[in-house]
Amino acid sequence: MFTNFPFFPQQASAQAGQVDAIYFFMVAVTAFFSILIAGLVVAFAIKYRRRHRDEVGYAIHGSLALELLWTVIPFFIVMVMFVWGAKVFFDMYRPPAGAMEIYVVGKQWMWKVQHMDGQREINELHVPVGRPVKLIMGSEDVLHSYYIPAFRVKADVIPGRYNELWFTATKAGTYHLFCAEYCGTKHSGMVGSVVAMEPQDFQAWLSGGKASESPVAAGEKLFQDLTCNTCHMAASQGRGPVLTNLFGKPVELQDGSKVVADEGYLRESIVNPQAKIVAGFQPIMPTFQGLVTEEQLLQLISYVRSLSQQGAAPSPAGTSAPQKPQASDRPVVEKK
Ligand code: CUA
């Protein structure tokens, strides 16, 4: 409906229509009342102007009916905005299960992207049309915000935690990508493009020559390089908890409380291991803060995820059925 409205970004995601509908509804309501009130101010100023020097206005003692009317009508209008807006917000907030996952790291002043099967990009994001895509986003330094106007999605990228953003592209094309949070000198240069491609074109792009190691494979290597494996042993109990089948499960802590082993928990356990000690273990793990980059953290986490069938990332290529993405059955990638 509004796709050809001048100065308005085109609608290229499944969410865009819903966001625009509520946006235009609010603009219409606001415009209607602004014009009505401004018109009445002028009309009444003329109608009730002072005609004689000694004229005195009427004393008004109020009207209950009028008070109720202009309380109840706005109440219902804003309730419509609230309920409608909340529905759109919750739809946009909850990624559907089985969405294709992509890691994004914001960094002064660029966007770094890792696809699950090894493709990497900077300041670009390639996605297939017609499939929900979930971005798992972290920041290397300061607050950024990932913003794709044509998809009507924007989310802050926050240091020290993960934030998610999801969309389903509906139209092939190249769209603007912006950083929408002032993040230093070259904030205005932290821009790029999102390329939505037909599924077969996306497959061709994915299998193009640029692929490097998948995050799982890179994470597995890091896990050994950082000697995580000396304490977190695969089968028998080491000095650290076993990580197999850990992802997505509740973990019992020393103080008796429980947490779910999600991305945020794993990230904290790597950079700040003393924050949550697993029941039955000693607080002996050193911090890896500063030793691993945000990208490497995401690689380590995707490796730990790959150790549990439930937490396995959906295959980027095909079905959303959980698969066990072991490093060995990933596409063969060249190592330098
Ligand atoms: Cu990153 Cu502004």
Tab-separated table of C-alpha atoms and ligand atoms in Angstrom:
chain	number	residue	atom	x	y	z
A	1	MET	CA	0.000	0.000	0.000
A	2	PHE	CA	2.692	2.473	0.982
A	3	THR	CA	5.557	0.933	-0.910
A	4	ASN	CA	5.759	3.791	-3.359
A	5	PHE	CA	5.357	6.502	-0.769
A	6	PRO	CA	8.175	8.981	-1.409
A	7	PHE	CA	10.989	9.189	1.172
A	8	PHE	CA	9.803	5.945	2.708
A	9	PRO	CA	11.959	2.817	2.705
A	10	GLN	CA	10.495	-0.040	0.722
A	11	GLN	CA	8.880	-2.977	2.472
A	12	ALA	CA	11.118	-5.999	2.086
A	13	SER	CA	10.335	-8.201	5.075
A	14	ALA	CA	7.344	-10.063	6.449
A	15	GLN	CA	7.259	-7.662	9.411
A	16	ALA	CA	7.398	-4.453	7.391
A	17	GLY	CA	3.685	-4.380	6.555
A	18	GLN	CA	2.612	-4.767	10.201
A	19	VAL	CA	5.024	-2.090	11.404
A	20	ASP	CA	3.922	0.344	8.719
A	21	ALA	CA	0.232	-0.280	9.366
A	22	ILE	CA	0.486	0.715	13.035
A	23	TYR	CA	2.837	3.564	12.172
A	24	PHE	CA	0.399	5.040	9.653
A	25	PHE	CA	-2.520	4.483	12.010
A	26	MET	CA	-0.736	6.545	14.676
A	27	VAL	CA	0.218	9.220	12.163
A	28	ALA	CA	-3.392	9.394	10.947
A	29	VAL	CA	-4.816	9.680	14.492
A	30	THR	CA	-2.243	12.333	15.390
A	31	ALA	CA	-2.832	14.289	12.183
A	32	PHE	CA	-6.621	14.125	12.624
A	33	PHE	CA	-6.524	15.530	16.163
A	34	SER	CA	-3.796	18.068	15.385
A	35	ILE	CA	-5.804	19.505	12.506
A	36	LEU	CA	-9.065	19.334	14.472
A	37	ILE	CA	-7.615	21.104	17.509
A	38	ALA	CA	-5.696	23.713	15.515
A	39	GLY	CA	-8.811	24.391	13.414
A	40	LEU	CA	-11.002	24.739	16.510
A	41	VAL	CA	-8.486	27.087	18.183
A	42	VAL	CA	-8.672	29.399	15.182
A	43	ALA	CA	-12.450	29.048	14.756
A	44	PHE	CA	-13.167	29.714	18.441
A	45	ALA	CA	-10.726	32.620	18.527
A	46	ILE	CA	-12.760	34.243	15.793
A	47	LYS	CA	-16.184	33.229	17.058
A	48	TYR	CA	-15.633	34.237	20.685
A	49	ARG	CA	-13.441	37.269	20.066
A	50	ARG	CA	-13.948	40.347	22.244
A	51	ARG	CA	-16.369	42.688	20.530
A	52	HIS	CA	-16.642	45.499	23.113
A	53	ARG	CA	-14.005	47.034	25.365
A	54	ASP	CA	-16.022	46.321	28.515
A	55	GLU	CA	-17.102	42.780	27.583
A	56	VAL	CA	-16.733	40.056	30.249
A	57	GLY	CA	-16.683	36.335	29.375
A	58	TYR	CA	-19.142	33.721	30.665
A	59	ALA	CA	-18.244	31.872	33.848
A	60	ILE	CA	-18.040	28.150	32.993
A	61	HIS	CA	-18.667	25.613	35.757
A	62	GLY	CA	-17.689	22.487	33.880
A	63	SER	CA	-19.584	19.662	32.263
A	64	LEU	CA	-19.371	16.078	33.440
A	65	ALA	CA	-20.549	14.714	30.101
A	66	LEU	CA	-17.859	16.601	28.238
A	67	GLU	CA	-15.140	15.542	30.700
A	68	LEU	CA	-16.152	11.896	30.338
A	69	LEU	CA	-16.289	12.158	26.575
A	70	TRP	CA	-12.798	13.519	26.141
A	71	THR	CA	-11.402	11.039	28.635
A	72	VAL	CA	-13.100	7.917	27.330
A	73	ILE	CA	-12.484	8.486	23.604
A	74	PRO	CA	-8.695	8.995	23.939
A	75	PHE	CA	-8.579	6.069	26.366
A	76	PHE	CA	-9.968	3.715	23.743
A	77	ILE	CA	-7.762	5.134	21.017
A	78	VAL	CA	-4.564	4.658	23.018
A	79	MET	CA	-5.678	1.184	24.100
A	80	VAL	CA	-5.975	0.260	20.434
A	81	MET	CA	-2.427	1.589	19.900
A	82	PHE	CA	-1.174	-0.288	22.954
A	83	VAL	CA	-2.723	-3.673	22.191
A	84	TRP	CA	-1.889	-3.507	18.501
A	85	GLY	CA	1.641	-2.260	19.181
A	86	ALA	CA	2.228	-4.950	21.821
A	87	LYS	CA	1.132	-7.650	19.401
A	88	VAL	CA	3.505	-6.419	16.704
A	89	PHE	CA	6.276	-6.036	19.276
A	90	PHE	CA	5.911	-9.591	20.594
A	91	ASP	CA	5.802	-10.972	17.057
A	92	MET	CA	9.028	-9.167	16.290
A	93	TYR	CA	10.634	-10.044	19.596
A	94	ARG	CA	10.269	-13.818	19.431
A	95	PRO	CA	12.213	-15.559	16.673
A	96	PRO	CA	10.407	-18.631	15.362
A	97	ALA	CA	11.965	-22.002	16.140
A	98	GLY	CA	14.095	-23.253	13.311
A	99	ALA	CA	15.175	-19.825	12.107
A	100	MET	CA	18.479	-19.777	10.273
A	101	GLU	CA	21.083	-18.426	12.678
A	102	ILE	CA	23.863	-16.015	11.806
A	103	TYR	CA	26.410	-14.487	14.161
A	104	VAL	CA	27.018	-10.745	14.028
A	105	VAL	CA	29.711	-8.830	15.893
A	106	GLY	CA	29.699	-5.055	16.000
A	107	LYS	CA	33.057	-3.399	16.286
A	108	GLN	CA	34.318	0.156	15.864
A	109	TRP	CA	33.501	0.598	12.991
A	110	MET	CA	32.342	-2.437	11.127
A	111	TRP	CA	29.892	-5.332	11.166
A	112	LYS	CA	31.458	-8.784	11.110
A	113	VAL	CA	29.292	-11.711	10.146
A	114	GLN	CA	29.830	-15.461	10.475
A	115	HIS	CA	27.501	-17.883	8.740
A	116	MET	CA	27.124	-21.339	10.258
A	117	ASP	CA	28.804	-23.045	7.369
A	118	GLY	CA	31.861	-20.895	7.269
A	119	GLN	CA	31.091	-17.908	5.083
A	120	ARG	CA	32.206	-14.648	6.575
A	121	GLU	CA	31.468	-11.104	5.580
A	122	ILE	CA	32.177	-7.572	6.687
A	123	ASN	CA	29.571	-4.814	6.360
A	124	GLU	CA	27.430	-7.103	4.263
A	125	LEU	CA	24.837	-9.688	5.106
A	126	HIS	CA	23.529	-12.206	2.607
A	127	VAL	CA	20.237	-13.883	3.465
A	128	PRO	CA	17.734	-16.038	1.599
A	129	VAL	CA	14.273	-14.760	0.775
A	130	GLY	CA	11.320	-16.466	2.454
A	131	ARG	CA	13.117	-17.984	5.406
A	132	PRO	CA	13.230	-16.632	8.977
A	133	VAL	CA	16.745	-15.470	9.832
A	134	LYS	CA	17.877	-14.923	13.406
A	135	LEU	CA	20.918	-12.795	14.113
A	136	ILE	CA	22.780	-13.461	17.344
A	137	MET	CA	24.640	-10.251	17.979
A	138	GLY	CA	27.435	-9.184	20.291
A	139	SER	CA	29.737	-6.177	20.513
A	140	GLU	CA	33.505	-6.143	20.629
A	141	ASP	CA	33.678	-2.688	22.220
A	142	VAL	CA	30.825	-0.217	22.669
A	143	LEU	CA	27.093	0.047	22.115
A	144	HIS	CA	26.031	-0.265	18.483
A	145	SER	CA	22.645	-0.836	16.891
A	146	TYR	CA	21.878	-3.020	13.898
A	147	TYR	CA	19.283	-1.383	11.713
A	148	ILE	CA	17.767	-2.509	8.404
A	149	PRO	CA	15.126	0.089	7.474
A	150	ALA	CA	13.646	-1.908	4.589
A	151	PHE	CA	12.986	-4.807	6.987
A	152	ARG	CA	11.743	-2.464	9.760
A	153	VAL	CA	14.034	-4.132	12.291
A	154	LYS	CA	16.527	-2.581	14.655
A	155	ALA	CA	18.197	-3.901	17.795
A	156	ASP	CA	20.946	-2.636	20.035
A	157	VAL	CA	24.201	-4.562	20.011
A	158	ILE	CA	25.405	-4.494	23.574
A	159	PRO	CA	28.874	-5.198	24.987
A	160	GLY	CA	28.926	-8.110	27.417
A	161	ARG	CA	25.779	-9.884	26.287
A	162	TYR	CA	23.954	-11.264	23.277
A	163	ASN	CA	20.976	-9.706	21.633
A	164	GLU	CA	18.803	-11.190	18.924
A	165	LEU	CA	17.073	-9.834	15.892
A	166	TRP	CA	14.991	-11.767	13.406
A	167	PHE	CA	13.254	-11.146	10.113
A	168	THR	CA	12.008	-12.911	7.024
A	169	ALA	CA	13.066	-11.177	3.841
A	170	THR	CA	10.317	-11.181	1.245
A	171	LYS	CA	11.880	-9.469	-1.735
A	172	ALA	CA	15.233	-10.082	-3.356
A	173	GLY	CA	17.366	-6.973	-3.485
A	174	THR	CA	20.065	-4.952	-1.782
A	175	TYR	CA	19.085	-2.868	1.205
A	176	HIS	CA	20.746	-0.350	3.483
A	177	LEU	CA	22.297	-1.452	6.748
A	178	PHE	CA	23.040	1.189	9.366
A	179	CYS	CA	24.528	1.482	12.814
A	180	ALA	CA	21.831	3.388	14.669
A	181	GLU	CA	23.641	4.164	17.907
A	182	TYR	CA	26.369	6.775	18.127
A	183	CYS	CA	29.530	4.749	18.681
A	184	GLY	CA	32.452	7.109	18.069
A	185	THR	CA	34.205	9.045	15.339
A	186	LYS	CA	33.268	6.866	12.409
A	187	HIS	CA	29.786	5.888	13.526
A	188	SER	CA	28.392	7.386	10.331
A	189	GLY	CA	30.674	5.108	8.333
A	190	MET	CA	29.462	1.972	10.068
A	191	VAL	CA	27.090	1.177	7.257
A	192	GLY	CA	26.709	-1.617	4.763
A	193	SER	CA	24.197	-3.582	2.817
A	194	VAL	CA	21.909	-6.516	3.286
A	195	VAL	CA	21.515	-8.669	0.217
A	196	ALA	CA	18.351	-10.746	0.087
A	197	MET	CA	18.624	-13.512	-2.478
A	198	GLU	CA	16.339	-16.139	-3.925
A	199	PRO	CA	17.018	-19.437	-2.111
A	200	GLN	CA	18.880	-21.035	-5.022
A	201	ASP	CA	21.035	-17.926	-5.493
A	202	PHE	CA	21.740	-17.931	-1.778
A	203	GLN	CA	22.826	-21.581	-1.955
A	204	ALA	CA	25.133	-20.715	-4.816
A	205	TRP	CA	26.536	-17.807	-2.851
A	206	LEU	CA	27.028	-19.985	0.253
A	207	SER	CA	28.943	-22.592	-1.678
A	208	GLY	CA	31.012	-19.896	-3.362
A	209	GLY	CA	34.758	-19.910	-2.973
A	210	LYS	CA	35.120	-17.650	0.037
A	211	ALA	CA	34.125	-20.110	2.757
A	212	SER	CA	36.484	-20.458	5.672
A	213	GLU	CA	36.107	-22.648	8.714
A	214	SER	CA	32.639	-22.994	10.161
A	215	PRO	CA	32.205	-21.459	13.612
A	216	VAL	CA	31.885	-24.990	15.033
A	217	ALA	CA	35.174	-26.134	13.502
A	218	ALA	CA	36.943	-22.920	14.484
A	219	GLY	CA	35.527	-23.240	17.995
A	220	GLU	CA	36.685	-26.830	18.291
A	221	LYS	CA	40.195	-25.800	17.353
A	222	LEU	CA	40.157	-22.921	19.821
A	223	PHE	CA	38.879	-25.273	22.505
A	224	GLN	CA	42.093	-27.249	22.082
A	225	ASP	CA	44.391	-24.268	21.551
A	226	LEU	CA	43.202	-22.677	24.772
A	227	THR	CA	43.520	-26.094	26.466
A	228	CYS	CA	39.906	-26.015	27.593
A	229	ASN	CA	39.880	-29.743	26.903
A	230	THR	CA	42.298	-30.515	29.727
A	231	CYS	CA	39.593	-29.708	32.298
A	232	HIS	CA	36.386	-30.075	30.286
A	233	MET	CA	36.927	-33.634	29.221
A	234	ALA	CA	34.566	-35.355	26.854
A	235	ALA	CA	33.400	-38.355	28.797
A	236	SER	CA	34.970	-38.835	32.205
A	237	GLN	CA	34.693	-36.198	34.870
A	238	GLY	CA	37.521	-33.666	34.668
A	239	ARG	CA	38.166	-30.621	36.817
A	240	GLY	CA	35.473	-28.784	34.908
A	241	PRO	CA	31.913	-29.759	34.028
A	242	VAL	CA	31.311	-32.013	31.028
A	243	LEU	CA	30.048	-29.906	28.156
A	244	THR	CA	28.435	-32.671	26.118
A	245	ASN	CA	24.648	-32.300	25.986
A	246	LEU	CA	24.889	-29.188	28.114
A	247	PHE	CA	23.399	-26.556	25.835
A	248	GLY	CA	19.821	-25.588	26.605
A	249	LYS	CA	19.728	-27.676	29.789
A	250	PRO	CA	19.314	-26.401	33.341
A	251	VAL	CA	22.544	-26.276	35.337
A	252	GLU	CA	22.618	-26.524	39.102
A	253	LEU	CA	24.886	-23.983	40.762
A	254	GLN	CA	26.756	-24.089	44.026
A	255	ASP	CA	24.169	-21.952	45.810
A	256	GLY	CA	21.378	-24.344	44.798
A	257	SER	CA	19.907	-22.091	42.122
A	258	LYS	CA	19.499	-23.173	38.527
A	259	VAL	CA	20.289	-21.488	35.251
A	260	VAL	CA	19.691	-22.566	31.685
A	261	ALA	CA	22.862	-23.065	29.675
A	262	ASP	CA	22.119	-20.640	26.848
A	263	GLU	CA	24.479	-18.440	24.863
A	264	GLY	CA	24.542	-15.776	27.566
A	265	TYR	CA	25.427	-18.284	30.277
A	266	LEU	CA	28.209	-19.857	28.206
A	267	ARG	CA	29.616	-16.436	27.359
A	268	GLU	CA	29.671	-15.423	31.021
A	269	SER	CA	31.236	-18.734	32.006
A	270	ILE	CA	34.130	-18.063	29.633
A	271	VAL	CA	34.832	-14.390	30.390
A	272	ASN	CA	33.789	-14.391	34.038
A	273	PRO	CA	33.954	-17.996	35.266
A	274	GLN	CA	33.602	-17.078	38.937
A	275	ALA	CA	30.152	-15.551	38.413
A	276	LYS	CA	28.302	-18.867	38.460
A	277	ILE	CA	30.039	-21.916	39.864
A	278	VAL	CA	28.473	-25.234	38.934
A	279	ALA	CA	27.542	-27.391	41.933
A	280	GLY	CA	30.287	-29.844	42.783
A	281	PHE	CA	33.143	-27.883	41.163
A	282	GLN	CA	35.867	-25.592	42.432
A	283	PRO	CA	36.205	-21.973	41.258
A	284	ILE	CA	39.505	-22.692	39.553
A	285	MET	CA	38.831	-21.673	35.978
A	286	PRO	CA	40.793	-18.597	34.859
A	287	THR	CA	39.051	-15.841	32.978
A	288	PHE	CA	39.421	-15.641	29.229
A	289	GLN	CA	38.436	-12.003	29.125
A	290	GLY	CA	40.736	-10.248	26.686
A	291	LEU	CA	42.193	-13.536	25.458
A	292	VAL	CA	39.392	-14.286	23.058
A	293	THR	CA	37.591	-11.883	20.756
A	294	GLU	CA	33.820	-11.675	20.512
A	295	GLU	CA	33.987	-13.636	17.290
A	296	GLN	CA	36.005	-16.367	18.960
A	297	LEU	CA	33.564	-16.435	21.870
A	298	LEU	CA	30.767	-17.102	19.400
A	299	GLN	CA	32.873	-19.865	17.838
A	300	LEU	CA	33.484	-21.499	21.215
A	301	ILE	CA	29.787	-21.264	22.019
A	302	SER	CA	28.762	-22.762	18.706
A	303	TYR	CA	31.204	-25.604	19.348
A	304	VAL	CA	29.668	-26.262	22.778
A	305	ARG	CA	26.223	-26.109	21.157
A	306	SER	CA	27.303	-28.649	18.589
A	307	LEU	CA	28.100	-31.079	21.411
A	308	SER	CA	24.436	-31.387	22.223
A	309	GLN	CA	21.857	-32.567	19.761
A	310	GLN	CA	19.118	-30.307	21.100
A	311	GLY	CA	21.122	-27.153	20.958
A	312	ALA	CA	22.444	-27.821	17.499
A	313	ALA	CA	22.070	-24.867	15.225
A	314	PRO	CA	19.569	-25.508	12.466
A	315	SER	CA	21.243	-26.434	9.238
A	316	PRO	CA	21.750	-23.283	7.251
A	317	ALA	CA	20.972	-24.979	3.998
A	318	GLY	CA	17.927	-27.118	4.353
A	319	THR	CA	15.330	-28.250	6.826
A	320	SER	CA	14.911	-26.906	10.292
A	321	ALA	CA	15.005	-30.402	11.743
A	322	PRO	CA	17.760	-30.643	14.346
A	323	GLN	CA	20.864	-32.252	13.024
A	324	LYS	CA	24.081	-33.025	14.733
A	325	PRO	CA	26.539	-30.678	13.122
A	326	GLN	CA	29.810	-32.380	13.801
A	327	ALA	CA	32.835	-30.791	12.362
A	328	SER	CA	33.324	-33.811	10.142
A	329	ASP	CA	30.008	-33.627	8.309
A	330	ARG	CA	30.222	-29.928	7.653
A	331	PRO	CA	31.138	-28.921	4.139
A	332	VAL	CA	34.813	-29.540	3.545
A	333	VAL	CA	36.684	-26.306	3.913
A	334	GLU	CA	40.194	-25.491	2.917
A	335	LYS	CA	42.605	-24.662	5.675
A	336	LYS	CA	45.549	-22.487	4.991
B	1	CUA	CU1	28.410	1.433	15.613
B	1	CUA	CU2	27.364	3.569	15.522
